[in-house]
Short mmCIF file of C-alpha atoms and ligand atoms in Angstrom, two decimals:
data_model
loop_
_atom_site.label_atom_id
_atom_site.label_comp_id
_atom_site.label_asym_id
_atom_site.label_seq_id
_atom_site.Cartn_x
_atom_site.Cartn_y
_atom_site.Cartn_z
CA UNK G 1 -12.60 -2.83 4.73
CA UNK G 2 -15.66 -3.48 6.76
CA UNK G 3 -16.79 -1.16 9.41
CA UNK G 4 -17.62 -1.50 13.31
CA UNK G 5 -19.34 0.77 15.35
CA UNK G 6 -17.54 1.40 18.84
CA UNK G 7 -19.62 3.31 22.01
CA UNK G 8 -17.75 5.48 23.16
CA UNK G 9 -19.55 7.08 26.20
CA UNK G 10 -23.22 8.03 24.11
CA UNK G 11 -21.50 8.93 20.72
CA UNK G 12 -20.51 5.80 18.20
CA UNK G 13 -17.49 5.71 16.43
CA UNK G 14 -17.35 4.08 13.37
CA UNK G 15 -14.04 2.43 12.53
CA UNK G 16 -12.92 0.25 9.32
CA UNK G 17 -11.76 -2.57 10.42
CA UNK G 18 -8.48 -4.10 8.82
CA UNK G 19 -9.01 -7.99 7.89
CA UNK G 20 -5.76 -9.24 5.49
CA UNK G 21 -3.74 -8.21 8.19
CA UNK G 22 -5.68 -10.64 10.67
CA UNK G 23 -5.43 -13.90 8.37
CA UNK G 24 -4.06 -16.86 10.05
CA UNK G 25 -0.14 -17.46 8.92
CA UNK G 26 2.32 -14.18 8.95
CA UNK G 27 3.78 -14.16 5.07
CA UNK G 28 6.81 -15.03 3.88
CA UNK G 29 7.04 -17.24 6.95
CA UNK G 30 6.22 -20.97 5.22
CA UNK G 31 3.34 -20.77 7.17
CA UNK G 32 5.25 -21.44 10.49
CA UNK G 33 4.46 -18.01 12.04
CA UNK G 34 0.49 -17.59 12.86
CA UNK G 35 -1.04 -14.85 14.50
CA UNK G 36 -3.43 -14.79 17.35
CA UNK G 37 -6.85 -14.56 16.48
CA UNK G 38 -8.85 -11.47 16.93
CA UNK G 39 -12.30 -11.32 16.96
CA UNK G 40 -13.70 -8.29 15.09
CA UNK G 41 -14.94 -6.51 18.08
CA UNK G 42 -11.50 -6.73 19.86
CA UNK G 43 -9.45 -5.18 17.30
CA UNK G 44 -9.70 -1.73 18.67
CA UNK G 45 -7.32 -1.14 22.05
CA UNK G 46 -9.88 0.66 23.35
CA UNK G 47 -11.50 -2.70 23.78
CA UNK G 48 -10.49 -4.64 26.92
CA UNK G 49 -8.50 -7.58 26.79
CA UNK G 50 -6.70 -8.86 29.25
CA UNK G 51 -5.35 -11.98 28.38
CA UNK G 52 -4.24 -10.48 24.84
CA UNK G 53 -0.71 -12.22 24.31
CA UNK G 54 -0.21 -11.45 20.45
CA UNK G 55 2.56 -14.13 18.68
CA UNK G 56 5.97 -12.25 18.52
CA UNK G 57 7.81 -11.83 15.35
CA UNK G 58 10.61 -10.26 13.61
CA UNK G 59 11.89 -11.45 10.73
CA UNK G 60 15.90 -12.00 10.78
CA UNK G 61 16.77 -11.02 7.64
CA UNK G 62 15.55 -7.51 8.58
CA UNK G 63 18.60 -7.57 11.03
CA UNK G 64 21.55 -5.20 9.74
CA UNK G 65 19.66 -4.20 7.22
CA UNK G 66 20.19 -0.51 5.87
CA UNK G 67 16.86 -0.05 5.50
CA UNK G 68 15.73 -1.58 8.58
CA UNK G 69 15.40 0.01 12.24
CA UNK G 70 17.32 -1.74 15.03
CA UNK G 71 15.51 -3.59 18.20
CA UNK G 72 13.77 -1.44 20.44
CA UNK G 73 16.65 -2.33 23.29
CA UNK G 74 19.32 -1.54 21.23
CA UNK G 75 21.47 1.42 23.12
CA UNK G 76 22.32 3.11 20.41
CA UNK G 77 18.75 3.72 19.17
CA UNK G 78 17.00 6.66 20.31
CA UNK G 79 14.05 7.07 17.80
CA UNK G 80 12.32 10.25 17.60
CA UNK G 81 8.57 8.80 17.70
CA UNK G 82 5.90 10.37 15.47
CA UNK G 83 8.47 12.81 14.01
CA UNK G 84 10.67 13.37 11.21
CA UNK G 85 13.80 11.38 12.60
CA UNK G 86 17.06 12.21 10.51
CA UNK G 87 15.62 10.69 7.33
CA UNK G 88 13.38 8.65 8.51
CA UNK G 89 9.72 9.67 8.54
CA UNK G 90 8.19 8.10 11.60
CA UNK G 91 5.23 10.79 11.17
CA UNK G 92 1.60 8.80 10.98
CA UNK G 93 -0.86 10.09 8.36
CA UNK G 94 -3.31 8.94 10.97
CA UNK G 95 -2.22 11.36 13.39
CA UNK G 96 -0.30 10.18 16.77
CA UNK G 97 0.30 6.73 17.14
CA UNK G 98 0.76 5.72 20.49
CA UNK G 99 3.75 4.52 22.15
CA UNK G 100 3.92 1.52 24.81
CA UNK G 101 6.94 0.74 24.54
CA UNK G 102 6.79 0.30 20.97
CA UNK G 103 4.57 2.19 18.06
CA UNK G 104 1.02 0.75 18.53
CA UNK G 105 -1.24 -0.19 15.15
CA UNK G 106 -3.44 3.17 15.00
CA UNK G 107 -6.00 0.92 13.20
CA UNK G 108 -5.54 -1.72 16.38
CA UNK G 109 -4.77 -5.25 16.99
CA UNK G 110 -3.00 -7.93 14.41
CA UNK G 111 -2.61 -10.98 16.37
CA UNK G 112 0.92 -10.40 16.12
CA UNK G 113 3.72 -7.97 17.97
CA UNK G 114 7.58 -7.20 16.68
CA UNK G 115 8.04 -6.22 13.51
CA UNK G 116 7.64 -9.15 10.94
CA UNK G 117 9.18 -7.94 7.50
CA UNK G 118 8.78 -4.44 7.63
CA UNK G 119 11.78 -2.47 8.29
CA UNK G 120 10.62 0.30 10.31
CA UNK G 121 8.89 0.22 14.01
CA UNK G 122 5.29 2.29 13.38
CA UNK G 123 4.32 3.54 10.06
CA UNK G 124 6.60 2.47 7.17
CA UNK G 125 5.75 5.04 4.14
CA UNK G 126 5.18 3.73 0.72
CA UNK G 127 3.76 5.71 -2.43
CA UNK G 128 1.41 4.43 -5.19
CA UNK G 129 0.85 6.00 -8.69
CA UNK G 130 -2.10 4.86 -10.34
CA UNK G 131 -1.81 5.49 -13.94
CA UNK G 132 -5.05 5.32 -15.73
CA UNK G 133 -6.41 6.22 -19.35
CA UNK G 134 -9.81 5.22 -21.31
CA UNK G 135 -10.50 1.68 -22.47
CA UNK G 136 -11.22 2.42 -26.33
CA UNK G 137 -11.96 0.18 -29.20
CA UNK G 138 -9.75 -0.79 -32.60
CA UNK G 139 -11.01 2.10 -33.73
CA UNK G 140 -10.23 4.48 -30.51
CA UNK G 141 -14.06 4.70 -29.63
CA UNK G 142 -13.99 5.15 -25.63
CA UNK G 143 -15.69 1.81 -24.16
CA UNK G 144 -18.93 1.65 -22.41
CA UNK G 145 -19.89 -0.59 -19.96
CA UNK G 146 -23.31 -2.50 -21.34
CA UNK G 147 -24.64 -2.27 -18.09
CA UNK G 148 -23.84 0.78 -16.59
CA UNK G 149 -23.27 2.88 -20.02
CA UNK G 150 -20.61 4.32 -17.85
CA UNK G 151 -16.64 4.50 -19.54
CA UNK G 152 -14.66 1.52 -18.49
CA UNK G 153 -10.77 2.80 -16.95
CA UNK G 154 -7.97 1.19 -17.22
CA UNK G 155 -4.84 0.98 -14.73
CA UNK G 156 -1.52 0.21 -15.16
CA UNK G 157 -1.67 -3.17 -12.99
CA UNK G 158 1.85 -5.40 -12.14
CA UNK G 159 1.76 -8.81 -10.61
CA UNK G 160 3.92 -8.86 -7.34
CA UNK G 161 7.02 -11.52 -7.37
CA UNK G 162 5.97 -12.20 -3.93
CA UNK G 163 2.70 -13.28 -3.29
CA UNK G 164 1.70 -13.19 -7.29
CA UNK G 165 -1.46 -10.88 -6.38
CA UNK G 166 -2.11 -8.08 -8.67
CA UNK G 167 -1.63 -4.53 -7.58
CA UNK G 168 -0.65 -0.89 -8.37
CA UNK G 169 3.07 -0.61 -9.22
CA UNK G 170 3.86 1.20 -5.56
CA UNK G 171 6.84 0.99 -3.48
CA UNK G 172 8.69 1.97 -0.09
CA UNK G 173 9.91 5.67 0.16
CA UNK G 174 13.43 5.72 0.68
CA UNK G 175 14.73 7.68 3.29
CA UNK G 176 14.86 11.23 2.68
CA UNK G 177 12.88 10.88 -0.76
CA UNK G 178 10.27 12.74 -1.94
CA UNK G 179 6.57 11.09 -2.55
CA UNK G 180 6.80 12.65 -6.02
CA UNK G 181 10.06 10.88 -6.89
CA UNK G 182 8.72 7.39 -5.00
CA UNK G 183 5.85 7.83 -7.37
CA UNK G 184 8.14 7.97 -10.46
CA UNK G 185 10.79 5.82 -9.75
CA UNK G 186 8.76 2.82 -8.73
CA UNK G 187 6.64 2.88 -11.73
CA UNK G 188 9.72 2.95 -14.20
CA UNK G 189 11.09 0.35 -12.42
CA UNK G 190 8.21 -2.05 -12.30
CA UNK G 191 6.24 -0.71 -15.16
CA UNK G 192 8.56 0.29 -17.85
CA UNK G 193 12.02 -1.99 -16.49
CA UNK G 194 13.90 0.46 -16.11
CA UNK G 195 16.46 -1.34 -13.60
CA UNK G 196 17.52 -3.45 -16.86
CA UNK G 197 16.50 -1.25 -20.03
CA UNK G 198 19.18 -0.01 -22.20
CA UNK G 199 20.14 3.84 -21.61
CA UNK G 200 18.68 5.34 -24.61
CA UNK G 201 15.29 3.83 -23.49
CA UNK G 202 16.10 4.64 -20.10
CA UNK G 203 16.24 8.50 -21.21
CA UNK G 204 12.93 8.13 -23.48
CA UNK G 205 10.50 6.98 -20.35
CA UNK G 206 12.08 9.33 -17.75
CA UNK G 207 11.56 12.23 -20.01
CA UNK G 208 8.09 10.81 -20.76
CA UNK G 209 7.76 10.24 -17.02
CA UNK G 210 8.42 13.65 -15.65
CA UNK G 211 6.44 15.37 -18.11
CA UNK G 212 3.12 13.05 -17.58
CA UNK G 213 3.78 12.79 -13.58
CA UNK G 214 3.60 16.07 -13.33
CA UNK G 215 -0.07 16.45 -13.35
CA UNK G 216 -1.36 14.37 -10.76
CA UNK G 217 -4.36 14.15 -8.70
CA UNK G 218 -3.88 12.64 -4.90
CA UNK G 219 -6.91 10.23 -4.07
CA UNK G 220 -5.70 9.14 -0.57
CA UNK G 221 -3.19 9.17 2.10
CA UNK G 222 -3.11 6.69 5.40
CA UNK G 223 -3.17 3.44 6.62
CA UNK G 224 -3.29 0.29 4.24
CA UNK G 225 -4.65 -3.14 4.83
CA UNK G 226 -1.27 -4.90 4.53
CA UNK G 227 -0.54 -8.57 5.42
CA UNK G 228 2.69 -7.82 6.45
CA UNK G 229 1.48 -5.34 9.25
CA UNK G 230 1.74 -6.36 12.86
CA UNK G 231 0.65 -4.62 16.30
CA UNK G 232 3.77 -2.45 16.43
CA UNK G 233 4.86 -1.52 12.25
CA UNK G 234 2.12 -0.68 9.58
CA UNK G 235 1.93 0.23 5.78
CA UNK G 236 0.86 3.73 4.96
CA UNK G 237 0.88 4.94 1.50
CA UNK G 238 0.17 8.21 -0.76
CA UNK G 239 -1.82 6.82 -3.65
CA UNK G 240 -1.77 9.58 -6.60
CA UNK G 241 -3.86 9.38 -9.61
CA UNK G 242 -1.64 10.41 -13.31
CA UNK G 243 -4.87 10.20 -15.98
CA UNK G 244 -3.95 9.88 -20.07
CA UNK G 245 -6.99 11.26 -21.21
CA UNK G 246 -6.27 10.76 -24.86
CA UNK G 247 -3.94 7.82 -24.54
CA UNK G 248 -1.55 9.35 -26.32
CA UNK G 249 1.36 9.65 -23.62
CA UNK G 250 1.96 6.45 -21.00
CA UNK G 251 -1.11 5.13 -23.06
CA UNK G 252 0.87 4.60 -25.83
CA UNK G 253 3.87 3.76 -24.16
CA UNK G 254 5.11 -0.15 -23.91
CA UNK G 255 4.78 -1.86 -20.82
CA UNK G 256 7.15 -4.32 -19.88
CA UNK G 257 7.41 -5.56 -16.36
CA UNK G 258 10.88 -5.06 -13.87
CA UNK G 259 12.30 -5.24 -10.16
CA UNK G 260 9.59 -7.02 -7.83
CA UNK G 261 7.11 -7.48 -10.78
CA UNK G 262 6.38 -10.39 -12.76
CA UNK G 263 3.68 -9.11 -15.31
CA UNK G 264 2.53 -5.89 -16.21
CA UNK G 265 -0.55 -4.28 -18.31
CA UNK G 266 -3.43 -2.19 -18.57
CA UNK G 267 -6.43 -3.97 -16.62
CA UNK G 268 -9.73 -2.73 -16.94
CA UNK G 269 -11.71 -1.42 -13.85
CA UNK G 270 -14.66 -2.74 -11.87
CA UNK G 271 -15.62 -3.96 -8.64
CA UNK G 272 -14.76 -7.62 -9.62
CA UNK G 273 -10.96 -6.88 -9.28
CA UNK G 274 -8.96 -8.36 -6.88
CA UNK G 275 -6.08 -6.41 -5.68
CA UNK G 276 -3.24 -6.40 -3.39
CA UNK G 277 -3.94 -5.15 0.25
CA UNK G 278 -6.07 -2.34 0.15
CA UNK G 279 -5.41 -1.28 -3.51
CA UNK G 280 -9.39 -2.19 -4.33
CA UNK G 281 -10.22 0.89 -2.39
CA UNK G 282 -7.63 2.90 -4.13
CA UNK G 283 -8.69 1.83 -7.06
CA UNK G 284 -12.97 2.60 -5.92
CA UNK G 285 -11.29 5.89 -5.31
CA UNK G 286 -10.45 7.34 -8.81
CA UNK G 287 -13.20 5.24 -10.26
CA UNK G 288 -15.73 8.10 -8.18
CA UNK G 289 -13.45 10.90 -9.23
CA UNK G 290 -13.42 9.99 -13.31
CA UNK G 291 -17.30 8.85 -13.00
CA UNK G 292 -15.95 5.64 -14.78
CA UNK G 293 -17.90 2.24 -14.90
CA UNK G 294 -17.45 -0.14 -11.52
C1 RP5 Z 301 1.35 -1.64 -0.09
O1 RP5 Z 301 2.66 -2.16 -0.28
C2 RP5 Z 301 1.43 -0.22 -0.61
O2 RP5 Z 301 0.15 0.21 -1.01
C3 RP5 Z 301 2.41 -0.34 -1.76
O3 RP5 Z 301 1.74 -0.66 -2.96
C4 RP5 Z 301 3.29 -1.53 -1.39
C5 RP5 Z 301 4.71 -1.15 -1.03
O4 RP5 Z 301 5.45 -2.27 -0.64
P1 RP5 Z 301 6.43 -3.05 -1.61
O5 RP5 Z 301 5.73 -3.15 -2.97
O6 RP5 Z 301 7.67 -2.21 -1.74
O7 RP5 Z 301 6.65 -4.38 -1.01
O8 RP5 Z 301 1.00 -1.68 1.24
#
């Protein structure tokens, strides 16, 4: 994400800047829903602007949907804001979000107000296991990079059903779930298919699963650059690293892809990738901590 410098009396804030949530048409809209343009320098709220009438958008299908909030002027709904609601985590990783009348964007404006296709009004919590081991030759020789002479990682990459982008195999926390079991369960299920696997294999990965997720090493928690966020609902994710230094566990294991994946495999690291949202920075993240080639 690219960064701006605010002035804020004599002391600059620097602030990353969110972009693929800015690009023209809202997704999964047929490009009939576009946002209102906004200018670098007027992302921020603390930046003026008057005239700032953002497109408004909710998607219907969210409507009635279990896993979806009702409209703000619904009776019935009495949200508890930037607190642990029932099951529902409305609690920013950013700290407190404000509220006028709805959740406001703690990284600032989209071009677009409602809700789009996220479910939740504010943050909407998703967890992201990035599963990583060596690159190694035919004859298990860790890989150098020619250029760098650093080791070249791998991660377990899936290719999303809906906009085909590659990305880490993350998903939405359910209400009342625990990060740790997000973590598992969405990589079994995109990773290793384990929505349509037959129960014997079903029982081989979990028990692989729980042993290898055990040991894991969190590289970030906040905001993402989604495309799907708007002005008033936002991605936020735990991204956690699980390393196979040997490749001998989920190294070895077979990959086959499931659920809201088309592809799976093991993609080798560098700076060239291309990821979903802000999964590049993710990525940059465990690259540092391994000392791996980028
Ligand atoms: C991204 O969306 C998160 O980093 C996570 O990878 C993903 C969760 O959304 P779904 O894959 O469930 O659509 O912002």
């Amino acid at each position: 994400m690219p960064i701006i410098k605010l002035s804020k009396g004599t002391v600059p804030i620097l602030r990353m800047l969110h972009t693929k949530c800015r690009s023209r048409f809202y997704p999964r809209t047929d490009n009939t829903v576009t946002r209102t343009e906004v200018p670098d320098e007027k992302v921020p709220w603390e930046v003026k602007w008057d005239r700032y009438y953002p497109t408004t958008y909710t998607a219907p299908f969210i409507k009635g949907q279990s896993w979806a909030d009702p409209e703000v002027t619904d009776t019935n709904f009495h949200p508890k804001w930037n607190s642990i609601d029932g099951n529902v985590n409305r609690v920013s990783h950013m700290g407190v979000y404000k509220v006028n009348p709805f959740p406001l964007n703690p990284m600032g404006r989209t071009g677009l107000q409602g809700r789009g296709v996220l479910g939740r009004w504010g943050p909407n919590h998703a967890a992201d296991p990035i599963v990583t081991r060596w690159k190694r030759s035919e004859a298990q020789e860790v890989e150098l990079n020619f250029e760098t002479k650093k080791p070249i990682l791998q991660f377990v990459a899936i290719q999303r059903r809906d906009t085909g982008e590659w990305a880490i195999p993350g998903g939405m926390v359910d209400p009342g779930e625990k990060v740790t079991s997000t973590l598992k369960r969405e990589f079994m299920e995109e990773a290793l298919n384990s929505l349509e696997c037959s129960e014997s294999e079903r029982e081989k990965s979990k028990s692989m699963i729980e042993k290898f997720f055990n040991d894991g090493y969190e590289v970030y928690r906040g905001y993402v650059d989604d495309h799907r966020n708007t002005d008033n609902a936002w991605m936020e994710t735990v991204a956690v690293n699980f390393h196979d230094e040997n490749g001998t566990s989920v190294g070895a294991f077979a990959l086959s892809a499931g659920d809201d994946a088309v592809n799976v495999h093991w993609m080798d690291i560098s700076k060239n990738l291309l990821l979903y949202a802000s999964h590049n920075d993710l990525i940059e993240k465990v690259v540092a901590k391994h000392n791996a080639h980028w």
